[in-house]
Each structure stands twice: as structure tokens, then as C-alpha cells.
PDB file of N, CA and C in Angstrom:
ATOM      1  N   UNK A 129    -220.079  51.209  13.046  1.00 51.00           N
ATOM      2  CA  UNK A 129    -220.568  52.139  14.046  1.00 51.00           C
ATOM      3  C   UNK A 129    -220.938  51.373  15.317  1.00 51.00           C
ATOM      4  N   UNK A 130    -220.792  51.790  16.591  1.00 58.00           N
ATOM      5  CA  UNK A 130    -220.974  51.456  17.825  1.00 58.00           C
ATOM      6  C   UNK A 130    -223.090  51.237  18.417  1.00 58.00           C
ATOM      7  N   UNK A 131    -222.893  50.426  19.148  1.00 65.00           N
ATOM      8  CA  UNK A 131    -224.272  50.218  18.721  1.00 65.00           C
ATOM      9  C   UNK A 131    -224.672  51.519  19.946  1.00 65.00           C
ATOM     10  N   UNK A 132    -225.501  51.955  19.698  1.00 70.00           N
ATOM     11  CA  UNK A 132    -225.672  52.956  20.868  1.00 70.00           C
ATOM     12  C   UNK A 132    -226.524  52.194  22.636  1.00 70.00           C
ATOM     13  N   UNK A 133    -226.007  52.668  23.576  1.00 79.00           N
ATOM     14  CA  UNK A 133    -226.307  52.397  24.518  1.00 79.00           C
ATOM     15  C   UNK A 133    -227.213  53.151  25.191  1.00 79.00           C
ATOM     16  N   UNK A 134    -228.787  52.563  24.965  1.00 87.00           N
ATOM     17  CA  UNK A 134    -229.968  52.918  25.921  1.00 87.00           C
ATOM     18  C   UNK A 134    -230.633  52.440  26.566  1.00 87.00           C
ATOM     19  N   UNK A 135    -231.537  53.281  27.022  1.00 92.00           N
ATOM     20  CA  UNK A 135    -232.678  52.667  28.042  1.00 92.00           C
ATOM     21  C   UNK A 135    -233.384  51.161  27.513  1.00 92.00           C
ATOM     22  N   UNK A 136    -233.993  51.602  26.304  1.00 91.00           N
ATOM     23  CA  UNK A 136    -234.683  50.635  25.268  1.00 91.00           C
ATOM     24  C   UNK A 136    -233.617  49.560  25.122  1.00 91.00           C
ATOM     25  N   UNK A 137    -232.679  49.629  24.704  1.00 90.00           N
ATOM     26  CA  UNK A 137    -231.275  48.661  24.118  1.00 90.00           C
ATOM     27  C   UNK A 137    -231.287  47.820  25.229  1.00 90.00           C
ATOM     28  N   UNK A 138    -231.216  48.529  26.405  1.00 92.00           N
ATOM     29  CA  UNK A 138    -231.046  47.544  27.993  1.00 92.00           C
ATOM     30  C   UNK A 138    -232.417  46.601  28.189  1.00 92.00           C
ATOM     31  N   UNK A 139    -233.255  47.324  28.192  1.00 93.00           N
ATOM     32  CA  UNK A 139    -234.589  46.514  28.607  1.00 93.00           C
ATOM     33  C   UNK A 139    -234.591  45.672  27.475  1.00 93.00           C
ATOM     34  N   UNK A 140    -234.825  45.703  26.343  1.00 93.00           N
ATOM     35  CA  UNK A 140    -234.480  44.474  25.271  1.00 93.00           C
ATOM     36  C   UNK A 140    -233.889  43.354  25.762  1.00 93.00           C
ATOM     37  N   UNK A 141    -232.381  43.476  26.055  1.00 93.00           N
ATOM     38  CA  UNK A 141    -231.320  42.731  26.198  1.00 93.00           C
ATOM     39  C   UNK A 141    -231.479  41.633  27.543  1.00 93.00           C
ATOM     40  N   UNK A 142    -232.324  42.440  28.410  1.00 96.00           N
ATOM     41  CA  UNK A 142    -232.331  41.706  29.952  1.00 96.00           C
ATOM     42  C   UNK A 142    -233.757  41.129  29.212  1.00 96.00           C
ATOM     43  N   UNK A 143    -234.828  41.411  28.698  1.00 95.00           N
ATOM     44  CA  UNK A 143    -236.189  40.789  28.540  1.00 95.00           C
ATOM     45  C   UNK A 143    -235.858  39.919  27.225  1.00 95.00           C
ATOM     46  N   UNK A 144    -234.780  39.608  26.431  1.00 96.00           N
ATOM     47  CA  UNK A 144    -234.631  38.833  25.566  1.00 96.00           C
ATOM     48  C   UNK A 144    -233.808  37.661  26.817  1.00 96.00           C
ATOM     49  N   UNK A 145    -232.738  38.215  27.599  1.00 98.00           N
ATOM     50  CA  UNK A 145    -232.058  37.229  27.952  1.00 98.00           C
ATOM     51  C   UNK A 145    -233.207  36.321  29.506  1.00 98.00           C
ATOM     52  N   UNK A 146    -233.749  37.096  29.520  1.00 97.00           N
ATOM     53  CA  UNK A 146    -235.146  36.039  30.859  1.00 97.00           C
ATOM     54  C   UNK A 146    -236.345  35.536  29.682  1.00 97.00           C
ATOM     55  N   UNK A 147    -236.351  35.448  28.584  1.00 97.00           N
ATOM     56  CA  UNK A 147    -237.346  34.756  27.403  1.00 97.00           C
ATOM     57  C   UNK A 147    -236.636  33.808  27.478  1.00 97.00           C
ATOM     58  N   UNK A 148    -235.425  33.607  26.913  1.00 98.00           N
ATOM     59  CA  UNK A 148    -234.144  32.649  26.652  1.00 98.00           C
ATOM     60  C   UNK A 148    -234.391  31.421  27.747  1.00 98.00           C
ATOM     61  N   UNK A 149    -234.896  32.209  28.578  1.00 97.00           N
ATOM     62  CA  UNK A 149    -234.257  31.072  30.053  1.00 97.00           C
ATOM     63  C   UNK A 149    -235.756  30.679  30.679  1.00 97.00           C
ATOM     64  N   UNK A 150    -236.819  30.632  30.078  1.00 93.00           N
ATOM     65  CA  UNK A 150    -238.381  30.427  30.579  1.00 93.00           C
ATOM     66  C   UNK A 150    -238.832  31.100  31.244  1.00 93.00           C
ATOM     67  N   UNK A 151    -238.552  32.001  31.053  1.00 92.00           N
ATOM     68  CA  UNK A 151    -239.854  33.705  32.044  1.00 92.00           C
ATOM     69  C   UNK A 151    -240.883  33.568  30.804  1.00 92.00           C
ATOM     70  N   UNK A 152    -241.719  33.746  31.263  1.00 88.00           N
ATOM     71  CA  UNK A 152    -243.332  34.310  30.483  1.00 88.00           C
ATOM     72  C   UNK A 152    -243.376  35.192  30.176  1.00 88.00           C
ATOM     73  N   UNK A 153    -243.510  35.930  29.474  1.00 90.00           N
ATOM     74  CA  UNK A 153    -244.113  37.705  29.588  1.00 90.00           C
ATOM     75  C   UNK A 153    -244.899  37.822  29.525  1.00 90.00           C
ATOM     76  N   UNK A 154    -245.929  38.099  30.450  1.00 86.00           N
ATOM     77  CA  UNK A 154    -247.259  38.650  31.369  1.00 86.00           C
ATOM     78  C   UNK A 154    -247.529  39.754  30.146  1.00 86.00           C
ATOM     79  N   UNK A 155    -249.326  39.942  30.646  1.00 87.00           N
ATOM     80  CA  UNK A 155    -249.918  41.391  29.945  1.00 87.00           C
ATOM     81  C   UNK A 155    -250.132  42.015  30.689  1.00 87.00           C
ATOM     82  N   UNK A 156    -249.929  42.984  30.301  1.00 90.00           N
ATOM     83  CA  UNK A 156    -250.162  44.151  31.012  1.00 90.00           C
ATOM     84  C   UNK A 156    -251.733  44.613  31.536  1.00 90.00           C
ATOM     85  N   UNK A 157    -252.602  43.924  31.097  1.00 91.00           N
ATOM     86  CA  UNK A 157    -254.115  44.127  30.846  1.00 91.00           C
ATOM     87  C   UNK A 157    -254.331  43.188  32.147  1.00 91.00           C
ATOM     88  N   UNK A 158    -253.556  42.212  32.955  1.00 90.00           N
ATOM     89  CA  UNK A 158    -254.532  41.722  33.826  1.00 90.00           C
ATOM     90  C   UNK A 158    -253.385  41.883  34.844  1.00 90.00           C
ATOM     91  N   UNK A 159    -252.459  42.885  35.146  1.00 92.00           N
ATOM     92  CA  UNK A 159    -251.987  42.905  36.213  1.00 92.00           C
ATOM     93  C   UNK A 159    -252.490  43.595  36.700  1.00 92.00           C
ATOM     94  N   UNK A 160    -252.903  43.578  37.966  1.00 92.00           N
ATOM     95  CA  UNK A 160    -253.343  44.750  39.355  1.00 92.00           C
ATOM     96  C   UNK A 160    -253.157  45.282  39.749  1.00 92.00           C
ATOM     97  N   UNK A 161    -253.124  46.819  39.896  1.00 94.00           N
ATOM     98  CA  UNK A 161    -251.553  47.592  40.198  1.00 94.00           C
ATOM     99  C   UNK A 161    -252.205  47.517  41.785  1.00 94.00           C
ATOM    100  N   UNK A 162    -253.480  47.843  41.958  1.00 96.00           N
ATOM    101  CA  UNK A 162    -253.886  47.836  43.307  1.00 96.00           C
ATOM    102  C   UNK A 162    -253.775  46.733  44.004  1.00 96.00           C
ATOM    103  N   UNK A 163    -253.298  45.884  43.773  1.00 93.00           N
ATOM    104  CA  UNK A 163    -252.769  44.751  44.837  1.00 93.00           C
ATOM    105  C   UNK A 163    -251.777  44.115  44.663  1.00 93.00           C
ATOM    106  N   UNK A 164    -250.817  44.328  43.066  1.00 93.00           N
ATOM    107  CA  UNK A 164    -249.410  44.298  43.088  1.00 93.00           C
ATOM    108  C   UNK A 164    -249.425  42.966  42.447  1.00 93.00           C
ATOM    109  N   UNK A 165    -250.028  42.148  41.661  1.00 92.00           N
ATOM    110  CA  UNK A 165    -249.744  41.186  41.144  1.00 92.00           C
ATOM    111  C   UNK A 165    -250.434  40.803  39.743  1.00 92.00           C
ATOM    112  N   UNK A 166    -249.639  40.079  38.678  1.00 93.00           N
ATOM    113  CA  UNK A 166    -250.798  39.511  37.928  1.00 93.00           C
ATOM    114  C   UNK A 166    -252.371  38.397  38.168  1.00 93.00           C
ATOM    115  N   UNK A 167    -253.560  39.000  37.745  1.00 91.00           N
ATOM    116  CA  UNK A 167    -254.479  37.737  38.394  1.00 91.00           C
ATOM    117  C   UNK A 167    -254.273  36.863  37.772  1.00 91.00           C
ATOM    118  N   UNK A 168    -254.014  36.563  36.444  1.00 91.00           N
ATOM    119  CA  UNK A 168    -253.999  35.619  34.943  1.00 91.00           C
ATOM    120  C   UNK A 168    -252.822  34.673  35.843  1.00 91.00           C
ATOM    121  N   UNK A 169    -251.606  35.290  35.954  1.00 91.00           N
ATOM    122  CA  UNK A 169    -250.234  34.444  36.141  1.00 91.00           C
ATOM    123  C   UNK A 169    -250.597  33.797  37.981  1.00 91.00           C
ATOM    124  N   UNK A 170    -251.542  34.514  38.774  1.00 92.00           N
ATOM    125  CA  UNK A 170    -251.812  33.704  40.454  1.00 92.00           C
ATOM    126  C   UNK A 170    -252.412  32.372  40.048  1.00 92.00           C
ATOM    127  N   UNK A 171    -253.321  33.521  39.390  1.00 93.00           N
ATOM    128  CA  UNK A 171    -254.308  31.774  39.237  1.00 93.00           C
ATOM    129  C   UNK A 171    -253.750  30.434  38.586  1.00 93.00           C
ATOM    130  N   UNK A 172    -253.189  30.886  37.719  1.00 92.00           N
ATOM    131  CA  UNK A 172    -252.204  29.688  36.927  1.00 92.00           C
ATOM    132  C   UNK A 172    -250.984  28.870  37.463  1.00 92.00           C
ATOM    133  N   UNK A 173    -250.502  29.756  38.603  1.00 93.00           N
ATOM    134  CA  UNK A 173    -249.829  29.120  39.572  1.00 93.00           C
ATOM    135  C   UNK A 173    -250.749  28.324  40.577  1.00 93.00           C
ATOM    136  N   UNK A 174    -251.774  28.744  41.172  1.00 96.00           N
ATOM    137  CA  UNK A 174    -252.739  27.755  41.976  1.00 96.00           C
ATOM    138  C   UNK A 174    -253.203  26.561  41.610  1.00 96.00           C
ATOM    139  N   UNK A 175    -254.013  26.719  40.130  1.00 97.00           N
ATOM    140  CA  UNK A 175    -254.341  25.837  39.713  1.00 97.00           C
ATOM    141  C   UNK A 175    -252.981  24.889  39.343  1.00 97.00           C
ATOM    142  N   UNK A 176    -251.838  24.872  39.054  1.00 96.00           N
ATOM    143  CA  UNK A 176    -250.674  24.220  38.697  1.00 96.00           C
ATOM    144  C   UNK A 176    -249.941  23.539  39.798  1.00 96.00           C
ATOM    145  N   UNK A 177    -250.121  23.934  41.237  1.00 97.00           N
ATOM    146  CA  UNK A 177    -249.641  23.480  42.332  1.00 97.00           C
ATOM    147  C   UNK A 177    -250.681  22.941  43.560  1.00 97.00           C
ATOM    148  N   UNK A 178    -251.897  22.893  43.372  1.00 93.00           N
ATOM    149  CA  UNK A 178    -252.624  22.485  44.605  1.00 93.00           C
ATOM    150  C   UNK A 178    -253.176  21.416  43.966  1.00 93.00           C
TER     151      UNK A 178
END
């Protein structure tokens, strides 16, 4: 049988294939929607580059 093609099937496939390649996956619990970013993943970039 054909594997079926969805929404879910897609987002899997692209968030398995950016795991594969060193993306993080962020929580959802400390992103900000009111200012558009994760605080957890800024700060960890600051502290990692200054």
C-alpha cells in the first residue's frame, strides 16, 4: 500500500531531515510569540558568541 501523503507525513519528513543535519528543536514553552523569538535559544546564542 502507498504511504499516504499528509500534512503530518510532511512536517515529520522536513523536521526529521533538519534533526539529521544539527537544527535543535526548541520548546515551545519559552518561545515569545510577542516578540517573535525563542528566549532559551537568544540567550544561548549570546552567551556562545560574545
Amino acid at each position: 500500500m502507498a504511504k499516504q501523503h499528509t500534512e503530518s507525513a510532511f512536517e515529520a519528513t522536513i523536521e526529521g531531515h533538519l534533526l539529521a543535519h544539527r537544527w535543535v528543536q526548541g520548546s515551545a514553552d519559552s518561545y515569545r510569540r510577542d516578540l517573535g523569538f525563542d528566549s532559551s535559544e537568544l540567550l544561548a546564542f549570546i552567551h556562545g558568541t560574545q
